[in-house]
PDB file of C-alpha atoms in Angstrom:
ATOM      1  CA  MET A   1      11.600 -27.539   1.925  1.00 76.00           C
ATOM      2  CA  VAL A   2      10.754 -24.009   3.042  1.00 82.00           C
ATOM      3  CA  PHE A   3      13.379 -21.457   4.008  1.00 86.00           C
ATOM      4  CA  GLU A   4      12.818 -18.872   6.733  1.00 86.00           C
ATOM      5  CA  THR A   5      14.175 -15.331   7.100  1.00 85.00           C
ATOM      6  CA  HIS A   6      13.929 -12.451   9.570  1.00 81.00           C
ATOM      7  CA  LEU A   7      14.163  -8.702   8.976  1.00 76.00           C
ATOM      8  CA  TYR A   8      14.586  -6.192  11.770  1.00 73.00           C
ATOM      9  CA  SER A   9      15.582  -2.551  11.775  1.00 66.00           C
ATOM     10  CA  TRP A  10      19.116  -3.612  12.726  1.00 64.00           C
ATOM     11  CA  SER A  11      19.357  -6.506  10.222  1.00 65.00           C
ATOM     12  CA  GLY A  12      22.590  -6.502   8.263  1.00 61.00           C
ATOM     13  CA  ILE A  13      23.948  -3.432   9.985  1.00 54.00           C
ATOM     14  CA  GLY A  14      26.958  -5.225  11.424  1.00 49.00           C
ATOM     15  CA  THR A  15      29.301  -2.904  13.308  1.00 46.00           C
ATOM     16  CA  LEU A  16      27.714   0.331  12.068  1.00 52.00           C
ATOM     17  CA  LYS A  17      25.903   2.400  14.660  1.00 60.00           C
ATOM     18  CA  LEU A  18      22.108   2.517  14.529  1.00 62.00           C
ATOM     19  CA  LYS A  19      22.100   6.272  15.162  1.00 62.00           C
ATOM     20  CA  GLU A  20      24.182   6.806  12.018  1.00 69.00           C
ATOM     21  CA  ILE A  21      21.856   4.595   9.984  1.00 71.00           C
ATOM     22  CA  TRP A  22      18.404   5.663  11.167  1.00 69.00           C
ATOM     23  CA  SER A  23      18.746   9.305  12.152  1.00 72.00           C
ATOM     24  CA  LYS A  24      21.204  10.696   9.612  1.00 76.00           C
ATOM     25  CA  GLN A  25      20.235   9.087   6.297  1.00 77.00           C
ATOM     26  CA  PRO A  26      17.203   9.610   4.051  1.00 80.00           C
ATOM     27  CA  LEU A  27      14.526   6.999   4.790  1.00 74.00           C
ATOM     28  CA  ASN A  28      14.267   6.028   1.105  1.00 80.00           C
ATOM     29  CA  ARG A  29      17.962   5.120   1.118  1.00 81.00           C
ATOM     30  CA  ILE A  30      17.591   3.124   4.340  1.00 76.00           C
ATOM     31  CA  CYS A  31      14.618   1.198   2.922  1.00 75.00           C
ATOM     32  CA  ALA A  32      16.325   0.582  -0.439  1.00 80.00           C
ATOM     33  CA  ASN A  33      19.447  -0.712   1.313  1.00 79.00           C
ATOM     34  CA  SER A  34      17.340  -2.946   3.580  1.00 76.00           C
ATOM     35  CA  ILE A  35      15.464  -4.461   0.627  1.00 79.00           C
ATOM     36  CA  ARG A  36      18.679  -4.917  -1.368  1.00 83.00           C
ATOM     37  CA  GLY A  37      20.275  -6.641   1.632  1.00 81.00           C
ATOM     38  CA  LEU A  38      17.253  -8.901   2.120  1.00 82.00           C
ATOM     39  CA  ASP A  39      17.337  -9.889  -1.555  1.00 85.00           C
ATOM     40  CA  GLN A  40      21.065 -10.653  -1.340  1.00 86.00           C
ATOM     41  CA  ARG A  41      20.758 -12.696   1.862  1.00 85.00           C
ATOM     42  CA  ALA A  42      17.450 -14.500   1.284  1.00 87.00           C
ATOM     43  CA  GLY A  43      15.348 -13.230  -1.629  1.00 86.00           C
ATOM     44  CA  PHE A  44      17.486 -14.993  -4.224  1.00 89.00           C
ATOM     45  CA  LEU A  45      16.028 -18.280  -2.942  1.00 90.00           C
ATOM     46  CA  THR A  46      12.690 -17.499  -4.613  1.00 88.00           C
ATOM     47  CA  THR A  47      14.060 -16.959  -8.128  1.00 87.00           C
ATOM     48  CA  GLY A  48      15.667 -19.027 -10.847  1.00 87.00           C
ATOM     49  CA  VAL A  49      15.216 -22.627 -11.908  1.00 90.00           C
ATOM     50  CA  ASN A  50      15.794 -23.959  -8.387  1.00 89.00           C
ATOM     51  CA  ALA A  51      13.459 -21.527  -6.610  1.00 88.00           C
ATOM     52  CA  VAL A  52      12.171 -22.573  -3.194  1.00 89.00           C
ATOM     53  CA  PRO A  53       9.514 -21.164  -0.862  1.00 87.00           C
ATOM     54  CA  LEU A  54      10.651 -18.471   1.561  1.00 86.00           C
ATOM     55  CA  ILE A  55       8.692 -17.301   4.583  1.00 83.00           C
ATOM     56  CA  MET A  56       9.455 -14.181   6.608  1.00 80.00           C
ATOM     57  CA  THR A  57       8.516 -15.210  10.129  1.00 78.00           C
ATOM     58  CA  GLU A  58       9.926 -12.272  12.054  1.00 75.00           C
ATOM     59  CA  PHE A  59      10.220  -8.603  11.187  1.00 72.00           C
ATOM     60  CA  GLY A  60       9.840  -5.332  12.943  1.00 69.00           C
ATOM     61  CA  PHE A  61      11.227  -2.555  15.050  1.00 63.00           C
ATOM     62  CA  ASP A  62      11.309  -1.671  18.724  1.00 58.00           C
ATOM     63  CA  GLN A  63       7.931  -0.150  19.547  1.00 59.00           C
ATOM     64  CA  THR A  64       8.843   1.403  22.902  1.00 59.00           C
ATOM     65  CA  GLY A  65       9.664   4.730  21.267  1.00 55.00           C
ATOM     66  CA  SER A  66      12.541   5.238  23.681  1.00 57.00           C
ATOM     67  CA  THR A  67      15.142   6.299  21.104  1.00 54.00           C
ATOM     68  CA  VAL A  68      15.111   8.025  17.746  1.00 52.00           C
ATOM     69  CA  GLU A  69      17.171   5.361  16.018  1.00 50.00           C
ATOM     70  CA  ASP A  70      15.094   2.395  17.218  1.00 46.00           C
ATOM     71  CA  ASN A  71      16.681   1.469  20.541  1.00 44.00           C
ATOM     72  CA  SER A  72      18.908  -1.529  21.083  1.00 43.00           C
ATOM     73  CA  TYR A  73      17.599  -5.010  21.560  1.00 46.00           C
ATOM     74  CA  TYR A  74      16.287  -5.674  25.054  1.00 47.00           C
ATOM     75  CA  VAL A  75      18.487  -7.036  27.824  1.00 49.00           C
ATOM     76  CA  ARG A  76      16.927  -9.570  30.189  1.00 53.00           C
ATOM     77  CA  GLU A  77      19.197  -8.987  33.204  1.00 59.00           C
ATOM     78  CA  ASP A  78      17.528 -11.774  35.187  1.00 62.00           C
ATOM     79  CA  LYS A  79      14.100 -10.167  34.868  1.00 62.00           C
ATOM     80  CA  VAL A  80      11.121 -12.519  34.628  1.00 56.00           C
ATOM     81  CA  GLN A  81       8.627 -11.932  31.798  1.00 59.00           C
ATOM     82  CA  LEU A  82      10.447  -8.985  30.267  1.00 66.00           C
ATOM     83  CA  ASP A  83       8.149  -7.458  27.649  1.00 68.00           C
ATOM     84  CA  GLU A  84       9.132  -8.299  24.058  1.00 67.00           C
ATOM     85  CA  THR A  85       8.572  -5.030  22.223  1.00 70.00           C
ATOM     86  CA  PHE A  86       9.260  -6.611  18.829  1.00 68.00           C
ATOM     87  CA  GLY A  87       6.429  -9.115  19.201  1.00 70.00           C
ATOM     88  CA  LEU A  88       3.292  -9.167  17.088  1.00 72.00           C
ATOM     89  CA  VAL A  89       1.078  -9.699  20.124  1.00 73.00           C
ATOM     90  CA  ASP A  90       1.171  -7.946  23.495  1.00 74.00           C
ATOM     91  CA  ALA A  91       2.743  -9.408  26.634  1.00 69.00           C
ATOM     92  CA  THR A  92      -0.523 -11.203  27.518  1.00 70.00           C
ATOM     93  CA  TRP A  93      -0.707 -12.830  24.066  1.00 66.00           C
ATOM     94  CA  HIS A  94      -4.416 -11.941  23.945  1.00 77.00           C
ATOM     95  CA  LYS A  95      -4.353  -9.043  21.489  1.00 80.00           C
ATOM     96  CA  LEU A  96      -2.189  -7.496  18.813  1.00 80.00           C
ATOM     97  CA  ARG A  97       0.479  -5.167  20.157  1.00 81.00           C
ATOM     98  CA  TYR A  98      -0.243  -2.751  17.338  1.00 80.00           C
ATOM     99  CA  PRO A  99      -4.008  -2.770  16.594  1.00 80.00           C
ATOM    100  CA  ASN A 100      -3.567  -1.455  13.024  1.00 80.00           C
ATOM    101  CA  PHE A 101      -1.042  -4.151  12.105  1.00 75.00           C
ATOM    102  CA  THR A 102      -3.307  -5.958   9.645  1.00 73.00           C
ATOM    103  CA  ASP A 103      -4.144  -2.700   7.842  1.00 74.00           C
ATOM    104  CA  LYS A 104      -0.462  -1.775   7.548  1.00 70.00           C
ATOM    105  CA  PHE A 105       0.506  -5.294   6.465  1.00 68.00           C
ATOM    106  CA  GLN A 106      -2.149  -5.280   3.724  1.00 69.00           C
ATOM    107  CA  LEU A 107      -0.651  -2.048   2.390  1.00 61.00           C
ATOM    108  CA  LEU A 108       2.723  -3.782   2.240  1.00 60.00           C
ATOM    109  CA  GLN A 109       1.137  -6.749   0.426  1.00 58.00           C
ATOM    110  CA  ARG A 110      -0.481  -4.497  -2.187  1.00 58.00           C
ATOM    111  CA  LYS A 111       2.780  -2.622  -2.815  1.00 56.00           C
ATOM    112  CA  ASN A 112       4.680  -5.870  -3.410  1.00 58.00           C
ATOM    113  CA  GLN A 113       2.087  -7.772  -5.405  1.00 58.00           C
ATOM    114  CA  ASP A 114       1.917  -8.021  -9.180  1.00 62.00           C
ATOM    115  CA  PRO A 115      -0.800  -5.497 -10.150  1.00 66.00           C
ATOM    116  CA  THR A 116      -2.230  -7.925 -12.719  1.00 74.00           C
ATOM    117  CA  SER A 117      -2.546 -10.791 -10.236  1.00 69.00           C
ATOM    118  CA  LYS A 118      -5.986 -11.778  -8.990  1.00 72.00           C
ATOM    119  CA  LEU A 119      -4.580 -13.892  -6.146  1.00 64.00           C
ATOM    120  CA  SER A 120      -3.026 -12.941  -2.840  1.00 63.00           C
ATOM    121  CA  ASN A 121       0.690 -13.635  -2.464  1.00 58.00           C
ATOM    122  CA  ALA A 122       0.535 -13.814   1.319  1.00 57.00           C
ATOM    123  CA  TYR A 123      -1.617 -15.061   4.119  1.00 57.00           C
ATOM    124  CA  ILE A 124      -1.588 -13.345   7.499  1.00 54.00           C
ATOM    125  CA  MET A 125      -1.508 -15.985  10.189  1.00 54.00           C
ATOM    126  CA  TYR A 126      -1.100 -15.357  13.879  1.00 52.00           C
ATOM    127  CA  HIS A 127      -2.430 -17.377  16.772  1.00 53.00           C
ATOM    128  CA  PRO A 128      -2.574 -15.268  19.940  1.00 53.00           C
ATOM    129  CA  LEU A 129      -4.162 -18.023  22.023  1.00 52.00           C
ATOM    130  CA  THR A 130      -2.310 -21.107  20.756  1.00 45.00           C
TER     131      THR A 130
END
């Protein structure tokens, strides 16, 4: 059995306003609270005597740059092929939406990996054409 989790800029915010979270608090506090929330909601699955695999299949933020606090999730409003700005690949599914994604993700891997480990803890897998 493998469990799955998602983490977005609005994850766990509930009824609080995004503007209050993202534009009026120190980023270190926002990140610490996000990580703490992820550990409480999903990370605990990977620890203890009954630990199970956990995969984060979705994470991100709105990349349109239309608001300071990250914008709200898109509304379809009967529009065909509305662009998914949270996606890993662009609307054509032929290239990465953010060309430096793999470089940024590797930085995240290094920050979260045991410095004494010789093995990678993660494997980047995306299939733009499948």
